[in-house]
PDB file of C-alpha atoms in Angstrom:
ATOM      1  CA  UNK T1135       0.000   0.000   0.000  1.00  0.00           C
ATOM      2  CA  UNK T1136       1.435   3.383  -0.954  1.00  0.00           C
ATOM      3  CA  UNK T1137       1.834   6.242   1.501  1.00  0.00           C
ATOM      4  CA  UNK T1138      -0.725   8.301  -0.439  1.00  0.00           C
ATOM      5  CA  UNK T1139      -3.238   5.442  -0.282  1.00  0.00           C
ATOM      6  CA  UNK T1140      -2.615   4.977   3.455  1.00  0.00           C
ATOM      7  CA  UNK T1141      -3.031   8.685   4.171  1.00  0.00           C
ATOM      8  CA  UNK T1142      -6.224   8.935   2.134  1.00  0.00           C
ATOM      9  CA  UNK T1143      -7.726   6.015   4.070  1.00  0.00           C
ATOM     10  CA  UNK T1144      -6.724   7.611   7.377  1.00  0.00           C
ATOM     11  CA  UNK T1145      -8.104  11.001   6.398  1.00  0.00           C
ATOM     12  CA  UNK T1146     -11.396   9.321   5.472  1.00  0.00           C
ATOM     13  CA  UNK T1147     -11.841   8.067   9.064  1.00  0.00           C
ATOM     14  CA  UNK T1148     -14.473  10.067  10.948  1.00  0.00           C
ATOM     15  CA  UNK T1149     -12.571  11.220  14.038  1.00  0.00           C
ATOM     16  CA  UNK T1150     -15.584  12.759  15.701  1.00  0.00           C
ATOM     17  CA  UNK T1151     -18.057  10.715  17.730  1.00  0.00           C
ATOM     18  CA  UNK T1152     -20.587   8.924  15.603  1.00  0.00           C
ATOM     19  CA  UNK T1153     -23.878   7.241  16.416  1.00  0.00           C
ATOM     20  CA  UNK T1154     -22.996   4.105  14.535  1.00  0.00           C
ATOM     21  CA  UNK T1155     -19.186   3.701  14.696  1.00  0.00           C
ATOM     22  CA  UNK T1156     -16.540   3.388  17.358  1.00  0.00           C
ATOM     23  CA  UNK T1157     -14.131   5.890  15.807  1.00  0.00           C
ATOM     24  CA  UNK T1158     -11.382   5.551  18.434  1.00  0.00           C
ATOM     25  CA  UNK T1159     -11.316   1.782  17.873  1.00  0.00           C
ATOM     26  CA  UNK T1160     -11.351   2.250  14.088  1.00  0.00           C
ATOM     27  CA  UNK T1161      -8.466   4.741  14.255  1.00  0.00           C
ATOM     28  CA  UNK T1162      -6.368   2.434  16.484  1.00  0.00           C
ATOM     29  CA  UNK T1163      -6.997  -0.589  14.268  1.00  0.00           C
ATOM     30  CA  UNK T1164      -5.932   1.420  11.241  1.00  0.00           C
ATOM     31  CA  UNK T1165      -2.917   3.248  12.696  1.00  0.00           C
ATOM     32  CA  UNK T1166      -1.336   0.823  15.205  1.00  0.00           C
ATOM     33  CA  UNK T1167       0.141  -1.594  12.624  1.00  0.00           C
ATOM     34  CA  UNK T1168       1.766   1.242  10.653  1.00  0.00           C
ATOM     35  CA  UNK T1169       5.301   2.497  11.378  1.00  0.00           C
ATOM     36  CA  UNK T1170       4.840   5.367  13.828  1.00  0.00           C
ATOM     37  CA  UNK T1171       1.112   4.651  13.981  1.00  0.00           C
ATOM     38  CA  UNK T1172       0.937   4.295  17.777  1.00  0.00           C
ATOM     39  CA  UNK T1173       2.710   7.631  18.206  1.00  0.00           C
ATOM     40  CA  UNK T1174       0.345   9.283  15.718  1.00  0.00           C
ATOM     41  CA  UNK T1175      -2.681   7.765  17.494  1.00  0.00           C
ATOM     42  CA  UNK T1176      -1.407   8.975  20.885  1.00  0.00           C
ATOM     43  CA  UNK T1177      -0.882  12.511  19.546  1.00  0.00           C
ATOM     44  CA  UNK T1178      -4.292  12.512  17.862  1.00  0.00           C
ATOM     45  CA  UNK T1179      -5.878  11.431  21.148  1.00  0.00           C
ATOM     46  CA  UNK T1180      -4.043  14.230  22.972  1.00  0.00           C
ATOM     47  CA  UNK T1181      -5.419  16.773  20.495  1.00  0.00           C
ATOM     48  CA  UNK T1182      -8.963  15.391  20.808  1.00  0.00           C
ATOM     49  CA  UNK T1183      -8.819  15.527  24.633  1.00  0.00           C
ATOM     50  CA  UNK T1184      -6.426  18.388  25.478  1.00  0.00           C
ATOM     51  CA  UNK T1185      -6.450  17.955  29.277  1.00  0.00           C
ATOM     52  CA  UNK T1186      -5.521  14.303  28.901  1.00  0.00           C
ATOM     53  CA  UNK T1187      -3.001  15.286  26.245  1.00  0.00           C
ATOM     54  CA  UNK T1188      -1.229  17.465  28.810  1.00  0.00           C
ATOM     55  CA  UNK T1189       0.488  14.405  30.330  1.00  0.00           C
ATOM     56  CA  UNK T1190       1.969  13.331  26.972  1.00  0.00           C
ATOM     57  CA  UNK T1191       0.954   9.683  27.379  1.00  0.00           C
ATOM     58  CA  UNK T1192       1.757   7.058  24.744  1.00  0.00           C
ATOM     59  CA  UNK T1193      -0.665   4.209  23.973  1.00  0.00           C
ATOM     60  CA  UNK T1194       1.368   0.975  23.819  1.00  0.00           C
ATOM     61  CA  UNK T1195      -1.394  -1.617  23.444  1.00  0.00           C
ATOM     62  CA  UNK T1196      -5.123  -1.566  22.886  1.00  0.00           C
ATOM     63  CA  UNK T1197      -7.420  -4.515  22.299  1.00  0.00           C
ATOM     64  CA  UNK T1198     -10.748  -5.854  23.453  1.00  0.00           C
ATOM     65  CA  UNK T1199     -10.875  -5.429  27.236  1.00  0.00           C
ATOM     66  CA  UNK T1200      -7.237  -4.302  27.572  1.00  0.00           C
ATOM     67  CA  UNK T1201      -5.060  -1.206  27.346  1.00  0.00           C
ATOM     68  CA  UNK T1202      -1.497  -0.249  28.213  1.00  0.00           C
ATOM     69  CA  UNK T1203      -0.563   3.420  28.327  1.00  0.00           C
ATOM     70  CA  UNK T1204       2.776   4.877  29.435  1.00  0.00           C
ATOM     71  CA  UNK T1205       3.730   8.295  30.715  1.00  0.00           C
ATOM     72  CA  UNK T1206       7.291   9.589  30.926  1.00  0.00           C
ATOM     73  CA  UNK T1207       8.431  11.289  34.122  1.00  0.00           C
ATOM     74  CA  UNK T1208       8.890  14.949  33.117  1.00  0.00           C
ATOM     75  CA  UNK T1209       9.483  17.992  35.338  1.00  0.00           C
ATOM     76  CA  UNK T1210       6.033  19.542  34.627  1.00  0.00           C
ATOM     77  CA  UNK T1211       4.398  16.362  35.981  1.00  0.00           C
ATOM     78  CA  UNK T1212       6.329  16.269  39.275  1.00  0.00           C
ATOM     79  CA  UNK T1213       5.258  17.386  42.709  1.00  0.00           C
ATOM     80  CA  UNK T1214       7.299  19.153  45.407  1.00  0.00           C
ATOM     81  CA  UNK T1215       8.847  15.797  46.465  1.00  0.00           C
ATOM     82  CA  UNK T1216      10.289  15.144  43.009  1.00  0.00           C
ATOM     83  CA  UNK T1217       7.918  12.293  42.223  1.00  0.00           C
ATOM     84  CA  UNK T1218       5.083  12.114  39.680  1.00  0.00           C
ATOM     85  CA  UNK T1219       2.145  14.209  40.883  1.00  0.00           C
ATOM     86  CA  UNK T1220      -0.898  12.362  42.194  1.00  0.00           C
ATOM     87  CA  UNK T1221      -3.223  13.989  39.668  1.00  0.00           C
ATOM     88  CA  UNK T1222      -0.954  13.126  36.742  1.00  0.00           C
ATOM     89  CA  UNK T1223      -1.213   9.497  37.921  1.00  0.00           C
ATOM     90  CA  UNK T1224      -5.005   9.807  38.197  1.00  0.00           C
ATOM     91  CA  UNK T1225      -5.130  11.305  34.685  1.00  0.00           C
ATOM     92  CA  UNK T1226      -3.069   8.364  33.367  1.00  0.00           C
ATOM     93  CA  UNK T1227      -5.296   5.846  35.170  1.00  0.00           C
ATOM     94  CA  UNK T1228      -8.425   7.451  33.740  1.00  0.00           C
ATOM     95  CA  UNK T1229      -6.954   7.443  30.238  1.00  0.00           C
ATOM     96  CA  UNK T1230      -5.975   3.756  30.379  1.00  0.00           C
ATOM     97  CA  UNK T1231      -9.331   2.686  31.819  1.00  0.00           C
ATOM     98  CA  UNK T1232     -11.320   4.812  29.398  1.00  0.00           C
ATOM     99  CA  UNK T1233      -9.390   3.534  26.376  1.00  0.00           C
ATOM    100  CA  UNK T1234      -9.860  -0.123  27.357  1.00  0.00           C
ATOM    101  CA  UNK T1235     -13.585   0.486  27.859  1.00  0.00           C
ATOM    102  CA  UNK T1236     -14.115   2.623  24.744  1.00  0.00           C
ATOM    103  CA  UNK T1237     -12.271   0.140  22.544  1.00  0.00           C
ATOM    104  CA  UNK T1238     -14.492  -2.639  23.927  1.00  0.00           C
ATOM    105  CA  UNK T1239     -17.831  -0.846  23.593  1.00  0.00           C
ATOM    106  CA  UNK T1240     -20.168  -1.848  20.800  1.00  0.00           C
ATOM    107  CA  UNK T1241     -20.936   0.627  18.046  1.00  0.00           C
ATOM    108  CA  UNK T1242     -23.713   3.000  19.041  1.00  0.00           C
ATOM    109  CA  UNK T1243     -22.543   3.311  22.665  1.00  0.00           C
ATOM    110  CA  UNK T1244     -21.129   6.181  24.688  1.00  0.00           C
ATOM    111  CA  UNK T1245     -19.857   6.437  28.251  1.00  0.00           C
ATOM    112  CA  UNK T1246     -19.080   8.772  31.111  1.00  0.00           C
ATOM    113  CA  UNK T1247     -16.964   8.263  34.211  1.00  0.00           C
ATOM    114  CA  UNK T1248     -19.239   8.632  37.226  1.00  0.00           C
ATOM    115  CA  UNK T1249     -16.525   8.160  39.869  1.00  0.00           C
ATOM    116  CA  UNK T1250     -12.855   7.376  40.253  1.00  0.00           C
ATOM    117  CA  UNK T1251     -11.147   5.861  43.265  1.00  0.00           C
ATOM    118  CA  UNK T1252      -7.361   5.824  43.365  1.00  0.00           C
ATOM    119  CA  UNK T1253      -4.965   4.518  45.994  1.00  0.00           C
ATOM    120  CA  UNK T1254      -1.359   5.713  45.962  1.00  0.00           C
ATOM    121  CA  UNK T1255       0.979   2.954  47.146  1.00  0.00           C
ATOM    122  CA  UNK T1256       4.456   4.494  46.784  1.00  0.00           C
ATOM    123  CA  UNK T1257       6.218   7.468  45.236  1.00  0.00           C
ATOM    124  CA  UNK T1258       6.066   7.224  41.462  1.00  0.00           C
ATOM    125  CA  UNK T1259       9.300   7.951  39.645  1.00  0.00           C
ATOM    126  CA  UNK T1260      10.423   7.234  36.109  1.00  0.00           C
ATOM    127  CA  UNK T1261       8.184   6.053  33.293  1.00  0.00           C
ATOM    128  CA  UNK T1262       4.830   4.847  34.607  1.00  0.00           C
ATOM    129  CA  UNK T1263       2.731   2.250  32.773  1.00  0.00           C
ATOM    130  CA  UNK T1264      -1.014   2.025  33.380  1.00  0.00           C
ATOM    131  CA  UNK T1265      -2.665  -1.296  32.541  1.00  0.00           C
ATOM    132  CA  UNK T1266      -6.396  -1.860  32.438  1.00  0.00           C
ATOM    133  CA  UNK T1267      -8.235  -5.131  31.947  1.00  0.00           C
ATOM    134  CA  UNK T1268     -11.889  -4.183  31.874  1.00  0.00           C
ATOM    135  CA  UNK T1269     -15.260  -5.843  31.402  1.00  0.00           C
ATOM    136  CA  UNK T1270     -16.516  -6.051  27.825  1.00  0.00           C
ATOM    137  CA  UNK T1271     -19.974  -4.484  27.487  1.00  0.00           C
ATOM    138  CA  UNK T1272     -22.194  -6.849  25.468  1.00  0.00           C
ATOM    139  CA  UNK T1273     -24.620  -4.124  24.374  1.00  0.00           C
ATOM    140  CA  UNK T1274     -25.044  -0.359  24.358  1.00  0.00           C
ATOM    141  CA  UNK T1275     -27.859  -0.718  26.899  1.00  0.00           C
ATOM    142  CA  UNK T1276     -27.438   1.567  29.920  1.00  0.00           C
ATOM    143  CA  UNK T1277     -25.268  -0.179  32.527  1.00  0.00           C
ATOM    144  CA  UNK T1278     -22.565   0.602  35.050  1.00  0.00           C
ATOM    145  CA  UNK T1279     -19.104  -0.984  34.890  1.00  0.00           C
ATOM    146  CA  UNK T1280     -16.141  -1.037  37.264  1.00  0.00           C
ATOM    147  CA  UNK T1281     -12.904  -0.581  35.341  1.00  0.00           C
ATOM    148  CA  UNK T1282      -9.704  -1.497  37.236  1.00  0.00           C
ATOM    149  CA  UNK T1283      -6.338   0.094  36.428  1.00  0.00           C
ATOM    150  CA  UNK T1284      -2.884  -0.734  37.810  1.00  0.00           C
ATOM    151  CA  UNK T1285       0.011   1.722  37.567  1.00  0.00           C
ATOM    152  CA  UNK T1286       3.583   0.383  37.649  1.00  0.00           C
ATOM    153  CA  UNK T1287       7.026   1.958  37.534  1.00  0.00           C
ATOM    154  CA  UNK T1288       9.986   0.804  35.436  1.00  0.00           C
ATOM    155  CA  UNK T1289      10.921  -1.912  37.962  1.00  0.00           C
ATOM    156  CA  UNK T1290       7.397  -3.341  37.771  1.00  0.00           C
ATOM    157  CA  UNK T1291       6.472  -2.139  41.268  1.00  0.00           C
ATOM    158  CA  UNK T1292       2.848  -1.099  41.682  1.00  0.00           C
ATOM    159  CA  UNK T1293       2.757   2.624  42.529  1.00  0.00           C
ATOM    160  CA  UNK T1294      -1.013   3.121  42.420  1.00  0.00           C
ATOM    161  CA  UNK T1295      -4.253   1.338  41.637  1.00  0.00           C
ATOM    162  CA  UNK T1296      -7.522   2.855  40.536  1.00  0.00           C
ATOM    163  CA  UNK T1297     -11.084   1.865  39.802  1.00  0.00           C
ATOM    164  CA  UNK T1298     -13.288   3.879  37.460  1.00  0.00           C
ATOM    165  CA  UNK T1299     -17.052   3.588  37.807  1.00  0.00           C
ATOM    166  CA  UNK T1300     -18.293   4.207  34.289  1.00  0.00           C
ATOM    167  CA  UNK T1301     -21.792   4.342  32.875  1.00  0.00           C
ATOM    168  CA  UNK T1302     -22.355   3.145  29.319  1.00  0.00           C
ATOM    169  CA  UNK T1303     -25.473   3.878  27.340  1.00  0.00           C
ATOM    170  CA  UNK T1304     -26.688   4.251  23.787  1.00  0.00           C
ATOM    171  CA  UNK T1305     -25.649   7.303  21.774  1.00  0.00           C
ATOM    172  CA  UNK T1306     -29.341   7.910  21.175  1.00  0.00           C
ATOM    173  CA  UNK T1307     -30.860   7.518  24.653  1.00  0.00           C
ATOM    174  CA  UNK T1308     -34.454   6.414  25.062  1.00  0.00           C
ATOM    175  CA  UNK T1309     -36.978   8.674  26.787  1.00  0.00           C
ATOM    176  CA  UNK T1310     -36.387   6.714  30.038  1.00  0.00           C
ATOM    177  CA  UNK T1311     -32.638   7.511  29.966  1.00  0.00           C
ATOM    178  CA  UNK T1312     -33.011  11.273  29.588  1.00  0.00           C
ATOM    179  CA  UNK T1313     -32.318  13.462  32.578  1.00  0.00           C
ATOM    180  CA  UNK T1314     -34.293  16.690  32.863  1.00  0.00           C
TER     181      UNK T1314
END
């Protein structure tokens, strides 16, 4: 496949939410196998969600029910103790959990995080990897899911663990799902 052909296929992907397609999953499936595709996907994600993009995370793996996202230890992400700031870790945990869940959702579904619980186990230094193995929603019907995330440092030590409580529902909610 030529570069021009590859780029035209990528540019044809709808990168805005759609009622009938999981565009983040489609973009990953298209870009990840390409040279530099994971970096491009990670940058695209950072542009789509600027607050999340502020941590400069890199998506390493994404498949049904699983994600791995890493974040380099950079001075803007450190706290006064010289370790990675608690909220940067929470941002990374939310990103990893959300990506695993979004990738696994059926077409025609959307989600929102209703709560996040995070426990900090030790000072986080160096590159941190967040890993999420989440439930796979069978339908877009409104339901609540607990999404676990583990954060590890370069030695493999667990520095934090989080659980996201996320609500999934259809992109076109029924009258019963609407909140006034």
